[in-house]
Coordinates of C-alpha atoms and ligand atoms in Angstrom, one line a residue:
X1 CA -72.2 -30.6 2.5
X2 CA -72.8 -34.5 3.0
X3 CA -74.1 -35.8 6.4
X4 CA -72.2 -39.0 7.6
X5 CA -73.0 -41.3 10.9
X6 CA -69.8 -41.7 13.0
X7 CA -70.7 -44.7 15.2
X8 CA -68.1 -44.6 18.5
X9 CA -68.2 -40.1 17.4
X10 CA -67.8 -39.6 21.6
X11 CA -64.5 -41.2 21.7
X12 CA -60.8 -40.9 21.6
X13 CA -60.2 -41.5 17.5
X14 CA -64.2 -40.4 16.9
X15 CA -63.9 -37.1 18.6
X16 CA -60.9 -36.3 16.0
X17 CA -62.7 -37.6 12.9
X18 CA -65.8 -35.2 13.8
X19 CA -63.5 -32.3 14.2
X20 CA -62.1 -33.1 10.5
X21 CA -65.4 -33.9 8.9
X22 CA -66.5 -30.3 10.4
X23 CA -63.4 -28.0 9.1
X24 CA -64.2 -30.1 6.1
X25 CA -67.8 -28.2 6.0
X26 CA -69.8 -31.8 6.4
X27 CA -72.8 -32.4 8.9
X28 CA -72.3 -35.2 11.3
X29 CA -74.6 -37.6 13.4
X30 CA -72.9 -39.7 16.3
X31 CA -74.0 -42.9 17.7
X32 CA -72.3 -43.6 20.8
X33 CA -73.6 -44.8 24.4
X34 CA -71.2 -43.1 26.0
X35 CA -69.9 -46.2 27.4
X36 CA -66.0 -45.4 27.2
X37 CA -66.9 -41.9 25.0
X38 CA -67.8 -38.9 26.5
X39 CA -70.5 -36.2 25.8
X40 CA -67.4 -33.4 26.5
X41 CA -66.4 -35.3 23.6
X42 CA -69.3 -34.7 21.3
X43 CA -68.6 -31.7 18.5
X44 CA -70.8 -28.9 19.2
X45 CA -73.6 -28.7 16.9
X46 CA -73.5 -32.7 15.9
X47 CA -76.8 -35.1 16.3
X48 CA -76.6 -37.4 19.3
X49 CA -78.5 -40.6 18.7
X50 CA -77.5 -42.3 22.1
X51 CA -77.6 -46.3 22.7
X52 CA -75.8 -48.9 21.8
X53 CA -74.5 -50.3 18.2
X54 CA -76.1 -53.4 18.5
X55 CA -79.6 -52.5 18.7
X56 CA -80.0 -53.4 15.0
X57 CA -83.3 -50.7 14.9
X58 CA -81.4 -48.0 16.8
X59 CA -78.8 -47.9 14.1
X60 CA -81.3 -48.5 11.1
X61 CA -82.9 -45.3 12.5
X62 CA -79.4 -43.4 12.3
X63 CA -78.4 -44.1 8.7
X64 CA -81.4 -43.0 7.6
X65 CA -80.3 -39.8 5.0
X66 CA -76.1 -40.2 5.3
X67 CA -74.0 -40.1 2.5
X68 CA -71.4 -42.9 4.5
X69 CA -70.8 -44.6 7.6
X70 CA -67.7 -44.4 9.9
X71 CA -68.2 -47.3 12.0
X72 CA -65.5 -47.2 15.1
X73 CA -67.5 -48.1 18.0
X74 CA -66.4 -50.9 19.9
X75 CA -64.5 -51.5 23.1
X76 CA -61.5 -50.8 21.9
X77 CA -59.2 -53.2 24.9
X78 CA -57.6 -56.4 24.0
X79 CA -58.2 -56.9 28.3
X80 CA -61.5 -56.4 28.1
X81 CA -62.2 -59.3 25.6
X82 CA -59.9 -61.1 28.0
X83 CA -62.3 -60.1 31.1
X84 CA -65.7 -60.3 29.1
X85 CA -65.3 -62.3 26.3
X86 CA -69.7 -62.8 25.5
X87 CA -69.8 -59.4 26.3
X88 CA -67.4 -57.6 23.5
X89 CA -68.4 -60.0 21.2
X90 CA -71.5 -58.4 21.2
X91 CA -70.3 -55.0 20.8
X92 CA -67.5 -55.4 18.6
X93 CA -69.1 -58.1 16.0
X94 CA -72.9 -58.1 16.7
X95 CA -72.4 -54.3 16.4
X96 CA -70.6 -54.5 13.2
X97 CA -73.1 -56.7 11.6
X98 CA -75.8 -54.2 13.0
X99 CA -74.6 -51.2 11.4
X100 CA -73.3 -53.4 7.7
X101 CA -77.6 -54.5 8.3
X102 CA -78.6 -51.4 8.5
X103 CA -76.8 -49.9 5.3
X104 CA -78.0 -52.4 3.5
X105 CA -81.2 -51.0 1.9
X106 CA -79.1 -47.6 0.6
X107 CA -76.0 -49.8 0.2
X108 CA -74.6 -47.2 2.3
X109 CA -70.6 -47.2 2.2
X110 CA -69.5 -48.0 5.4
X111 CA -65.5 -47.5 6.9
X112 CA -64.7 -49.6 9.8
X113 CA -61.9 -50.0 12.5
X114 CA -60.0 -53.2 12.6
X115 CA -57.1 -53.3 14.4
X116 CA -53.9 -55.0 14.0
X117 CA -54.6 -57.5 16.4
X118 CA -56.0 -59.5 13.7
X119 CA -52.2 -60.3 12.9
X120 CA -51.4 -61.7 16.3
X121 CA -47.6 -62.7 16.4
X122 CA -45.8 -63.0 12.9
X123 CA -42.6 -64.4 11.8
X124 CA -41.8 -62.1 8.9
X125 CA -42.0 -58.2 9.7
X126 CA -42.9 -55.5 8.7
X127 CA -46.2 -57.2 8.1
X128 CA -48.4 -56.6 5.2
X129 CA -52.1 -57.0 4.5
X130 CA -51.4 -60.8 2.8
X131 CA -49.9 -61.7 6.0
X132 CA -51.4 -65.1 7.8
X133 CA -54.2 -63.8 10.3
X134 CA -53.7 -65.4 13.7
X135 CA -55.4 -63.6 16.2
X136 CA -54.4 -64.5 19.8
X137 CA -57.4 -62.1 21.3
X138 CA -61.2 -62.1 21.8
X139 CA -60.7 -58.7 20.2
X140 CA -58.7 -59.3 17.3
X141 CA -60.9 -62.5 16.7
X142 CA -64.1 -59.9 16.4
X143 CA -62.1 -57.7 14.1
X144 CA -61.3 -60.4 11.9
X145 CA -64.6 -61.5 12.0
X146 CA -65.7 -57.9 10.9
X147 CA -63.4 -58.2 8.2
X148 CA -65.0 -61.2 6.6
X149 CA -68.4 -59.6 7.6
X150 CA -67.5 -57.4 5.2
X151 CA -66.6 -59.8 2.2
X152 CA -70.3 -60.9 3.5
X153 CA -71.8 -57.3 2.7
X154 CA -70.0 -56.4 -0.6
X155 CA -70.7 -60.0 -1.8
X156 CA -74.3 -60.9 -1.0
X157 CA -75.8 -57.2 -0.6
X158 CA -73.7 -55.0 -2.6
X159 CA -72.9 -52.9 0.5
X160 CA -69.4 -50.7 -0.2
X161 CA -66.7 -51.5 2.4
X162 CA -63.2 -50.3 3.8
X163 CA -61.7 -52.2 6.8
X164 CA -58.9 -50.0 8.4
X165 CA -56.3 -52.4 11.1
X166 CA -55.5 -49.5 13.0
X167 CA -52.0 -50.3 14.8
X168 CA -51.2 -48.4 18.2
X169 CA -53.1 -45.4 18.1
X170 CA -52.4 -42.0 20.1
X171 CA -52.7 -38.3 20.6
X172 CA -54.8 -36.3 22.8
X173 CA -58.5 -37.4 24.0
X174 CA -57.4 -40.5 24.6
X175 CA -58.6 -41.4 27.5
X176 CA -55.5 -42.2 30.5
X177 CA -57.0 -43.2 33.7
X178 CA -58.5 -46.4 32.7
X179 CA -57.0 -49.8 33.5
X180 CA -58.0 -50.2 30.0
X181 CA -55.9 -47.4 28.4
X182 CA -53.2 -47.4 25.6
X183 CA -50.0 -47.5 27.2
X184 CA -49.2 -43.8 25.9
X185 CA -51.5 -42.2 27.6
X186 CA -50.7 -44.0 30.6
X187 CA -47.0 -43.5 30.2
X188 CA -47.6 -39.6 29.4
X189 CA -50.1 -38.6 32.3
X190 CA -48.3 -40.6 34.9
X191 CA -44.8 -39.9 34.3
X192 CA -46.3 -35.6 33.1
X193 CA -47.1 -35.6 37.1
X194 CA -43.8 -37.2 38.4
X195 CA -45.2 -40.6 39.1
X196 CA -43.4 -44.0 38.3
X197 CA -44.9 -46.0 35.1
X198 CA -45.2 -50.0 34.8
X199 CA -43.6 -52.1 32.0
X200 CA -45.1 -55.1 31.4
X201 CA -42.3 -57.9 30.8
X202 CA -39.0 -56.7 29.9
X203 CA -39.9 -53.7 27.5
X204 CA -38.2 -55.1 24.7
X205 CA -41.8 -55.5 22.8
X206 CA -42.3 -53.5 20.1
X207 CA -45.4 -51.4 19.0
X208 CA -46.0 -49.3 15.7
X209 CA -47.5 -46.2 17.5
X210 CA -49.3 -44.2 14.7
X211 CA -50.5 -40.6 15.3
X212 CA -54.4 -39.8 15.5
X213 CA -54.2 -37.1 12.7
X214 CA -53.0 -40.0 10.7
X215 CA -55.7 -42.3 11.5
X216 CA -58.1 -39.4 10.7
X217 CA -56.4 -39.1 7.3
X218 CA -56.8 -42.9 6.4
X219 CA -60.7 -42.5 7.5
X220 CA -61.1 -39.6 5.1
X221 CA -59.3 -40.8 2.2
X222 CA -60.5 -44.3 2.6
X223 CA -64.7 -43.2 2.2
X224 CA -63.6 -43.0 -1.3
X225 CA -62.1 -46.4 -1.2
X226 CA -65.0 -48.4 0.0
X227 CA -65.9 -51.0 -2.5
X228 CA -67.7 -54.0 -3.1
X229 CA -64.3 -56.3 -2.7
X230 CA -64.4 -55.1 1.0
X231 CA -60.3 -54.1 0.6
X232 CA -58.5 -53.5 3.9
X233 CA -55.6 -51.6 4.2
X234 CA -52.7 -51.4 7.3
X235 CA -52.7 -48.0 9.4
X236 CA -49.6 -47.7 10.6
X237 CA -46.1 -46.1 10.3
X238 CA -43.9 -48.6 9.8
X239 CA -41.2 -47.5 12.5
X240 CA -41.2 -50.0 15.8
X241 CA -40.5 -48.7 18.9
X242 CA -40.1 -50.5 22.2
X243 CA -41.9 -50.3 25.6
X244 CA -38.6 -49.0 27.4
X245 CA -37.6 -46.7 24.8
X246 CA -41.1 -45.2 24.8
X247 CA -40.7 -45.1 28.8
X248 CA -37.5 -42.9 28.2
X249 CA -38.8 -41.1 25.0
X250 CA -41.9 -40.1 26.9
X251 CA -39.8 -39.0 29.8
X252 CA -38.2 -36.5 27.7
X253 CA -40.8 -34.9 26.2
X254 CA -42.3 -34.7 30.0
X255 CA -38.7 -33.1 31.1
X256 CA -38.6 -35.9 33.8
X257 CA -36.1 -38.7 35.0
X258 CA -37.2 -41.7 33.5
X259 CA -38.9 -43.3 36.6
X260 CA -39.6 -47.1 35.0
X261 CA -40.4 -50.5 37.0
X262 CA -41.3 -53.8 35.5
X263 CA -44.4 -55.8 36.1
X264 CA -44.7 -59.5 35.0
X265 CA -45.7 -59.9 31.0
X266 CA -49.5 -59.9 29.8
X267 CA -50.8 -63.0 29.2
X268 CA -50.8 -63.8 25.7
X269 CA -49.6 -60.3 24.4
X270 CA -48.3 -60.0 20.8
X271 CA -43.8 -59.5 21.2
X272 CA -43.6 -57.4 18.3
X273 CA -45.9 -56.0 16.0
X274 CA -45.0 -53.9 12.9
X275 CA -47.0 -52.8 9.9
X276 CA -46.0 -51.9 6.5
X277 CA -48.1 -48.9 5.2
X278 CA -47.1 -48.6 1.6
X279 CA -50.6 -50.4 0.9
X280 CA -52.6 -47.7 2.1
X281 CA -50.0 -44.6 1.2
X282 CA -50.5 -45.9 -2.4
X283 CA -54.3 -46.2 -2.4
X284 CA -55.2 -43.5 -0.4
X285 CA -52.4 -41.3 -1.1
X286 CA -51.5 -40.4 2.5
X287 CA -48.2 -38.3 3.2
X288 CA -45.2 -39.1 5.5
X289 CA -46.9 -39.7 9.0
X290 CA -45.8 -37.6 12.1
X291 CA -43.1 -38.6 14.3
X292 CA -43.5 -40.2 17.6
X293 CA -42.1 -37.1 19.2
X294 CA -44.4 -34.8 17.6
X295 CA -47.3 -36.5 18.7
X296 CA -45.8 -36.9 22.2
X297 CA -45.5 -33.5 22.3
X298 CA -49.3 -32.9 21.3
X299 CA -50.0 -35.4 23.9
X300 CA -48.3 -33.7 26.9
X301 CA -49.6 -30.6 25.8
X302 CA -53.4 -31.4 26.1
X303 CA -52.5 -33.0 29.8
X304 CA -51.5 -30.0 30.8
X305 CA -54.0 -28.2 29.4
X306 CA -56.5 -29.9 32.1
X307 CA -57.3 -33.2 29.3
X308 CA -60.3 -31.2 27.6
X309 CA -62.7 -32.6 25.5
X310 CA -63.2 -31.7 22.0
X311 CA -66.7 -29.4 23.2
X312 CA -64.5 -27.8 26.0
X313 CA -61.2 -27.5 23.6
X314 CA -63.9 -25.7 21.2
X315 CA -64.9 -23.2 23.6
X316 CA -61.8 -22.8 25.2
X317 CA -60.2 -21.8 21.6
X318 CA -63.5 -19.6 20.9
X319 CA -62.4 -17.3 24.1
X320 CA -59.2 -17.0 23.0
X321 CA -60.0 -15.7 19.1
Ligands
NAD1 P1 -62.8 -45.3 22.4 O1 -63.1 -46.2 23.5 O2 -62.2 -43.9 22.8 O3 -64.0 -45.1 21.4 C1 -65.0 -46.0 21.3 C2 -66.3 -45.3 21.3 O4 -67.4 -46.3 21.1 C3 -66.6 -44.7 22.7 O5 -67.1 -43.4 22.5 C4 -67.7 -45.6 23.3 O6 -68.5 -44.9 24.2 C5 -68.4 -46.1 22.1 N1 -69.0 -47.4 22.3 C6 -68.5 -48.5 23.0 N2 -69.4 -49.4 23.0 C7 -70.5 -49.0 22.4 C8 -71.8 -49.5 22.1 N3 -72.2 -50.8 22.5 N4 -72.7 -48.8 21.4 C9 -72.4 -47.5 21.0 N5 -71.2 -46.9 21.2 C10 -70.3 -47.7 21.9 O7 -61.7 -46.0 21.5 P2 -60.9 -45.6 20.2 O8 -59.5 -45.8 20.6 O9 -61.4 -44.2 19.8 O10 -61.3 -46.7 19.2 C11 -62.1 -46.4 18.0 C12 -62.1 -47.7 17.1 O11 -60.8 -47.9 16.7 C13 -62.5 -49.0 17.8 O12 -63.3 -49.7 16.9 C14 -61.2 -49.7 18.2 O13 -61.4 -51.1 18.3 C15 -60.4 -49.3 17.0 N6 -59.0 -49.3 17.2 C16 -58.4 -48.5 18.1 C17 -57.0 -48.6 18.3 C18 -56.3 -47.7 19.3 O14 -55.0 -47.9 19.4 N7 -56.9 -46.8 19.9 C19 -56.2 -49.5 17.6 C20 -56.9 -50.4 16.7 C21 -58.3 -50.3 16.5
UD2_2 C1 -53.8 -53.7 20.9 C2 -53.7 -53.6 19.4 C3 -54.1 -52.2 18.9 C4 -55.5 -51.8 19.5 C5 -55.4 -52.0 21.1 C6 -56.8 -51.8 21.7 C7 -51.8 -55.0 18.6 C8 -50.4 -55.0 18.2 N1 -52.3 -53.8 18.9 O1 -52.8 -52.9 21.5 O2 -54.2 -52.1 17.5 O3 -56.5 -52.5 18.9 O4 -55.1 -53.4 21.3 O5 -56.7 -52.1 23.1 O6 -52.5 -55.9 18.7 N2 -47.8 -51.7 28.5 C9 -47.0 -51.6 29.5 N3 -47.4 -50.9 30.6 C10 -48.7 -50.3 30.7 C11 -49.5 -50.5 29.6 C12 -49.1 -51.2 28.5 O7 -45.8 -52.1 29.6 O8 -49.0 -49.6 31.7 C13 -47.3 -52.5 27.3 C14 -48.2 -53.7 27.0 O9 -47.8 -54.8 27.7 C15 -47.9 -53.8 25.4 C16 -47.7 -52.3 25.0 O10 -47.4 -51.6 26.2 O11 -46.7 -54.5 25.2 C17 -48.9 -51.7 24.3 O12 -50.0 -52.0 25.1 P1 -51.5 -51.3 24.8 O13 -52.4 -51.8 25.9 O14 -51.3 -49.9 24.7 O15 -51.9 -51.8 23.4 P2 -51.8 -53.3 22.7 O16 -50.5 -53.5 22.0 O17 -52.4 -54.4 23.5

């Protein structure tokens, strides 16, 4: 029974990652300031260090005694860094550096998120980890910069490493009534109550959606990977879909008329974007990942459900057994 610090444990992709480390029978701390998180999000019986990931003594204080660090917080919005560029610097780099800092002394192993918006646009597709890194994004910038970071840690302090460039991540807890949310959740909570959803540009972008439990298996798996060479693998599926078709796909699953309008493109927004996973199938021996359907499913499920939290989601379940 190890005890690991999840850094971002209150949030959409955290909240799932504490529920696996628990069924897994391993002790958990969180550090999270509840910024985008949520406490309803918080596993029950997990240690709550609250403040924020750049307070280099804060997060010294929380790897004290753990066996590894999953390091996800951040805020996790490519519009965001666009709106507060200083600002998510801070968090997403500054925060990084804290937490690789503070596992220097115990060369603590530490698992990041990266995202694939270190890629930025690219010719050839699907893209592998070799591919150019043009980042078109405050936020990929900082993820990139995390990524070298790491080279940083494994290099001059011997610090283990694993970067994970998350793609398009969904599934249930992810939060949908921000400005800032993923456009499934968006898609699935407004079109689930008979309301029209928003394309940006023509729809004919293209996104690898990969499913949460997938994410959480790459996490797992990839504690084991962390090495001095700071490696970083692609977490994706390696099927695009496009905006539309995830309109109408979502629309299904919703058992609704596909009620889609168009908005003018984001500025600056990535046309297609692709991953190839055999990288990280092969090294951290993942399986076939779900289908866009299943997850929608889950998705539209937990929406109607009332969008609990993992705590409430607990307790709900314990009522019923
Ligand atoms: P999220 O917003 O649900 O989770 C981020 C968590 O970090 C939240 O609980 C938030 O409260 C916390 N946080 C934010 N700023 C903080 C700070 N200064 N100090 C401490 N805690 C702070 O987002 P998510 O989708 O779960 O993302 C998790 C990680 O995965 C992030 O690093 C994100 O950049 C990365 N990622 C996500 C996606 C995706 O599609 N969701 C894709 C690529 C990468
Ligand atoms: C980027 C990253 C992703 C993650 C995320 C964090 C890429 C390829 N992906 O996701 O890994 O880090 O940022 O924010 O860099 N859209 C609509 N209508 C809406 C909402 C979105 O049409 O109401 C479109 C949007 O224009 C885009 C697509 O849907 O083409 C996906 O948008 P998103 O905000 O879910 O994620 P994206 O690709 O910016």
């Amino acid at each position: 029974m190890a005890l690991y610090l999840v850094t971002g444990g209150c949030g959409f992709i955290g909240s799932h990652l504490a529920a696996a480390l628990a069924a897994r029978g391993d002790r958990l701390r969180v550090l999270d300031d509840l910024s985008t998180g949520s406490l309803d999000n918080l596993l029950p019986g997990a240690e709550l260090v609250q403040g924020d990931v750049a307070d280099a003594a804060l997060v010294r204080d929380a790897m004290q005694g753990v066996a590894g660090c999953f390091h996800l917080a951040a805020i996790a919005s490519v519009e965001r860094g666009v709106q507060d560029w200083l600002g998510t610097h801070r968090v997403n780099l500054t925060g990084t550096i804290a937490v690789m800092d503070a596992a220097r002394e115990r060369r603590v192993p530490v698992v990041y998120a990266s995202s694939a918006a270190v890629y930025g646009d690219q010719a050839v597709l699907p893209i592998t980890e070799d591919a150019p890194k043009r980042p078109l994004s405050a936020y990929g910038a900082d993820k990139l910069g995390c990524e070298q970071q790491a080279l940083v840690a494994g290099h001059v302090h011997g610090i283990p490493t694993l970067g994970l460039r998350f793609f398009n991540v969904f599934g249930p807890r992810q939060d949908p009534r921000s400005p800032y949310s993923g456009v499934i959740s968006i898609f699935c909570d407004r079109l689930s109550r008979g309301e029209p959803v928003t394309v940006f540009g023509d729809g004919a972008q293209t996104r690898d959606f990969v499913y949460v439990a997938d994410v959480v298996a790459a996490l797992l798996a990839g504690m084991q990977a962390a090495s001095v060479e700071a490696p970083v693998l692609n977490v994706c599926t390696g099927r695009a879909t496009s905006v539309v078709e995830l309109g109408r796909t979502i629309a299904a699953a919703c058992g609704v008329a596909a009620d889609i309008r168009h908005a003018p493109p984001r500025a600056g927004e990535i046309r297609h974007s692709l991953g190839n996973p055999a990288q990280a199938r092969a090294l951290l021996g993942l399986g076939e990942p779900a289908r866009l359907r299943e997850g929608l499913d889950q998705v539209v499920a937990w929406l109607r459900d009332g969008r609990p939290g993992l705590a409430r989601q607990r307790a709900l379940e314990a009522q019923l057994s």
